[in-house]
Short mmCIF file of C-alpha atoms and ligand atoms in Angstrom, two decimals:
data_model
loop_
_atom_site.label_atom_id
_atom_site.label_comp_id
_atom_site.label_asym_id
_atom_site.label_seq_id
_atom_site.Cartn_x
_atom_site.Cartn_y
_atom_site.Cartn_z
CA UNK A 8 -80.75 39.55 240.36
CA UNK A 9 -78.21 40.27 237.71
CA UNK A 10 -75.92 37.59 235.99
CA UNK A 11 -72.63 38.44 238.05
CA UNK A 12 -74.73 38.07 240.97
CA UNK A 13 -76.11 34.77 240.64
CA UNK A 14 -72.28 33.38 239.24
CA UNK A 15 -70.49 34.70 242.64
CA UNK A 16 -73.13 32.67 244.62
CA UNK A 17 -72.67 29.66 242.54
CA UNK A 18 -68.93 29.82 243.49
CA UNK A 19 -69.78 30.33 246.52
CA UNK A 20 -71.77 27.17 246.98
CA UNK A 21 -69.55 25.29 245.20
CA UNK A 22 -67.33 26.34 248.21
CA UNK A 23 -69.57 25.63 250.58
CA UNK A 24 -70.14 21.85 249.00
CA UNK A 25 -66.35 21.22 249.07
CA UNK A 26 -66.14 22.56 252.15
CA UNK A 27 -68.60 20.13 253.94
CA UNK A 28 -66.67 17.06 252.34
CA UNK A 29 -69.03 16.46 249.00
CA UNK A 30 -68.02 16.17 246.00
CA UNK A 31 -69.04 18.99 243.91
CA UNK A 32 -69.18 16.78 240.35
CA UNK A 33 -70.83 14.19 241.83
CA UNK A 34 -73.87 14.30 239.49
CA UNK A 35 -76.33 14.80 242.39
CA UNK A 36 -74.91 18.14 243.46
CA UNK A 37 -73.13 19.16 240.17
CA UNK A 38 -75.90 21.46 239.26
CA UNK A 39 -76.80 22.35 243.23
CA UNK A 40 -74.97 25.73 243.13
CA UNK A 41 -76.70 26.80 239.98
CA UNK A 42 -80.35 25.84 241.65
CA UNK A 43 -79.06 27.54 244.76
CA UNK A 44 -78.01 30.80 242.95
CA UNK A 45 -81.66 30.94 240.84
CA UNK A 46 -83.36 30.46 243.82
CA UNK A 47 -81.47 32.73 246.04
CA UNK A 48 -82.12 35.18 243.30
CA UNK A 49 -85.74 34.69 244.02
CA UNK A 50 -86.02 34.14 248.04
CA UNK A 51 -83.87 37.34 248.32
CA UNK A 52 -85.69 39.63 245.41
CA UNK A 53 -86.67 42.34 247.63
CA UNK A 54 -83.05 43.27 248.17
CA UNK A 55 -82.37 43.61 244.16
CA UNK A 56 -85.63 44.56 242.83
CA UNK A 57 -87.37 48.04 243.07
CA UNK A 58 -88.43 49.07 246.25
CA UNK A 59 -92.95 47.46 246.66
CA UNK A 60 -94.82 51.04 245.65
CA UNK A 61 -98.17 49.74 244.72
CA UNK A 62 -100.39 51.35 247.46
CA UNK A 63 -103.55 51.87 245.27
CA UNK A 64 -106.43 53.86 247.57
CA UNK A 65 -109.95 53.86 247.14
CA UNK A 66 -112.47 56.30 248.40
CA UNK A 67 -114.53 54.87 251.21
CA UNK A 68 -117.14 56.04 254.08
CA UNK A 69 -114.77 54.10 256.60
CA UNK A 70 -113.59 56.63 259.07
CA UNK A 71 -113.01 54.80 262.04
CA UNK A 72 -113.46 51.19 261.58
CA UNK A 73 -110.90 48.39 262.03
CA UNK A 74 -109.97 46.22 258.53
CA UNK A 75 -108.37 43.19 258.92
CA UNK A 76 -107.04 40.94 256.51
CA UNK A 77 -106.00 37.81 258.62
CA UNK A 78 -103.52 34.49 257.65
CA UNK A 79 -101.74 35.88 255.27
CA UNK A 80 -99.03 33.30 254.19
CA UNK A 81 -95.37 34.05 254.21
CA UNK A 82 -92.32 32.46 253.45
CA UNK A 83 -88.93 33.75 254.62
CA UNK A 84 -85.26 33.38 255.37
CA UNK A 85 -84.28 33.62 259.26
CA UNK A 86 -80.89 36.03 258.72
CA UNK A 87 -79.02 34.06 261.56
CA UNK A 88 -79.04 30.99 259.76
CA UNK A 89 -80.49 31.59 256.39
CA UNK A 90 -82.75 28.74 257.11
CA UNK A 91 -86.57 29.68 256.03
CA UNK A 92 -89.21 30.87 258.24
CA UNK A 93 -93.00 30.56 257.51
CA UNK A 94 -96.26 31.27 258.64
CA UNK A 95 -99.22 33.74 258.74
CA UNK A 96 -99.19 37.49 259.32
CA UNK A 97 -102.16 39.50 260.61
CA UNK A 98 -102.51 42.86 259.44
CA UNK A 99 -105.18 45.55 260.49
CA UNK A 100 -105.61 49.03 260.25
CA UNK A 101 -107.93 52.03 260.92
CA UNK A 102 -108.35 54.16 257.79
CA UNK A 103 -108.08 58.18 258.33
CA UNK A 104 -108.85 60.72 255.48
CA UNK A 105 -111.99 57.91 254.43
CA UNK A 106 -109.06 56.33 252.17
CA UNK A 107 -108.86 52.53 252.39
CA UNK A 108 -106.10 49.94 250.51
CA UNK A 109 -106.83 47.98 247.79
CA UNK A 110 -106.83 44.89 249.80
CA UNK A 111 -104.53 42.56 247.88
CA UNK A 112 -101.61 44.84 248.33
CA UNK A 113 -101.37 43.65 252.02
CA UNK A 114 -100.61 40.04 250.58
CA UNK A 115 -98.29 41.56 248.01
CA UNK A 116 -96.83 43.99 250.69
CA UNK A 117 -96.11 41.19 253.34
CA UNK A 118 -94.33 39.21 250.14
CA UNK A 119 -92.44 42.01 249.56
CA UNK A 120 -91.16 42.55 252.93
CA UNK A 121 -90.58 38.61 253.28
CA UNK A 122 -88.04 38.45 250.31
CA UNK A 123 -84.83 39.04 252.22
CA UNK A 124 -82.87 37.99 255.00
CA UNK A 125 -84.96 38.67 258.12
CA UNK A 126 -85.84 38.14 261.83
CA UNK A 127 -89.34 37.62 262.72
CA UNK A 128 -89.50 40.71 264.92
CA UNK A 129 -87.76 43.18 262.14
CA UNK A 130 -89.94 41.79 259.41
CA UNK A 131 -93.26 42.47 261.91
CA UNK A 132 -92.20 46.10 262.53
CA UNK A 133 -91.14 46.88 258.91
CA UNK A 134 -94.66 45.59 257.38
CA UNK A 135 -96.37 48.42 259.75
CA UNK A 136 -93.37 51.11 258.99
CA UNK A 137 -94.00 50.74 255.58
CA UNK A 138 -97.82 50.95 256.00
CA UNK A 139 -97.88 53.87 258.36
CA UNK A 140 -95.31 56.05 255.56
CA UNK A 141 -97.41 54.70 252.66
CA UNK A 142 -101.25 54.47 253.48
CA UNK A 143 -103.40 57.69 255.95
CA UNK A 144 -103.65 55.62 258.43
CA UNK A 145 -105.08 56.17 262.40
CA UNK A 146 -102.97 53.48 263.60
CA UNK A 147 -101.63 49.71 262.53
CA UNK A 148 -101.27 46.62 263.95
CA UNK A 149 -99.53 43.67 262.97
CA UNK A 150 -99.08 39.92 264.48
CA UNK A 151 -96.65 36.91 262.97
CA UNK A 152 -97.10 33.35 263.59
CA UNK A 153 -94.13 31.57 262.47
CA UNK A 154 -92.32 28.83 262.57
CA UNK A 155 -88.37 28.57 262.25
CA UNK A 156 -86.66 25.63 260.59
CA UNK A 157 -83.59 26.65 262.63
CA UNK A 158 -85.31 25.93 265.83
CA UNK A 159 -87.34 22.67 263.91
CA UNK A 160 -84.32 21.00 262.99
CA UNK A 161 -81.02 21.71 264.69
CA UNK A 162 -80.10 23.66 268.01
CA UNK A 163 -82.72 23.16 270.40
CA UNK A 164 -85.05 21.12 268.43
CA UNK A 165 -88.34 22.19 269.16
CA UNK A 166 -90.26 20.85 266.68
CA UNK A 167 -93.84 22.59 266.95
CA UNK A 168 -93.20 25.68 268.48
CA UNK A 169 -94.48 28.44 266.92
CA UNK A 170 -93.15 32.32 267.85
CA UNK A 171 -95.74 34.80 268.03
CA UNK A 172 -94.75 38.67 267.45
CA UNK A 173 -96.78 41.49 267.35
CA UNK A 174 -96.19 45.29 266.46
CA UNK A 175 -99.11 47.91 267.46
CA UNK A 176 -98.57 52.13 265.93
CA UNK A 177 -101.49 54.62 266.45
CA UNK A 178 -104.55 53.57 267.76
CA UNK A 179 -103.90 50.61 268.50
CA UNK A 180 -101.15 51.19 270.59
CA UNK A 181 -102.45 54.31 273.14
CA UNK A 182 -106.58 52.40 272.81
CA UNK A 183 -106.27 49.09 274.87
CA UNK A 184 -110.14 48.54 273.59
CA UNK A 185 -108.42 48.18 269.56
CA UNK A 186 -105.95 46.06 270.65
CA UNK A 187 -108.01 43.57 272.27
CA UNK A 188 -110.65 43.76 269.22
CA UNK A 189 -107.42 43.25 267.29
CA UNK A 190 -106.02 39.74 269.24
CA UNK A 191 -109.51 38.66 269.69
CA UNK A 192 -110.77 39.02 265.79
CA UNK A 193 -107.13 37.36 264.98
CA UNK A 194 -108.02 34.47 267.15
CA UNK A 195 -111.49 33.81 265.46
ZN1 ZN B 17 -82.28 31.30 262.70
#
């Protein structure tokens, strides 16, 4: 995030701090909007920084088989409240062309994705979307478990619920036998 950027946010908070009746040079909160604007800068990367491209592919005698990488841990911002969101995502796929992903890119993909403002079901659909248009793939499916500091804390206060979504493309979407591998290995 460039300079300009982070100094309209720190206004911005500064705002925000008056606003809710501090006092924005009390010594607690005087440097608040500049933390807030650095970190900002970081919980929202995805939206500044260069589009995630690293889908490296290896050669592999998978044709047909599901891989899973499972509990993937996420952090991100719910765009109702800007309040964070965390959990795990699940991500499997079936490989076509006998290509498979370099398997830390799913981690790196899902952080990617995370790093803006979000809702849990947009950020479950856009991790397969950007999957199915990056990697030869016979189908996707993806599952979030999450839970939302906007429900924790205020509103309704439902402190351990935990929201469940989950996206299926390909294969796993028109074979009911791959989706139920899929919730069952996800559940091991
Ligand atoms: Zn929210």
């Amino acid at each position: 995030m460039e300079e300009k950027q982070q100094q309209i946010i720190e206004a911005a908070v500064k705002q925000i701090l008056l606003a809710i009746g501090e006092d924005p040079e009390r010594p607690g909160v005087k440097n608040t909007p500049k933390r807030v604007a650095k970190m900002y800068g970081e919980v929202f990367a995805s939206l500044t920084e260069p589009e995630f491209d690293d889908y490296a592919l290896f050669d592999s005698l998978n044709t047909d088989d599901m891989v899973l990488v499972k509990d993937i841990q996420f952090y991100s911002m719910c765009e109702h409240h800007l309040l964070p969101f965390f959990g795990n995502v699940h991500i499997a796929y079936v490989p076509d062309q006998k290509k498979v992903l370099g398997l830390s890119k799913l981690p790196r993909l899902v952080n990617y994705c995370a790093k803006r403002p979000s809702v849990q079901e947009d950020l479950t659909i856009m991790i397969a979307d950007k999957l199915v248009a990056n990697v030869p793939v016979k189908g996707v499916a993806v599952a979030i478990e999450a839970e939302h500091m906007c429900m924790t804390m205020r509103g309704v206060k439902s402190p351990h619920s935990v929201t469940k979504t989950f996206h299926y493309q390909g294969v796993f979407k028109t074979d009911p036998e791959r989706k139920r591998d899929f919730l069952r290995a996800i559940q091991s």
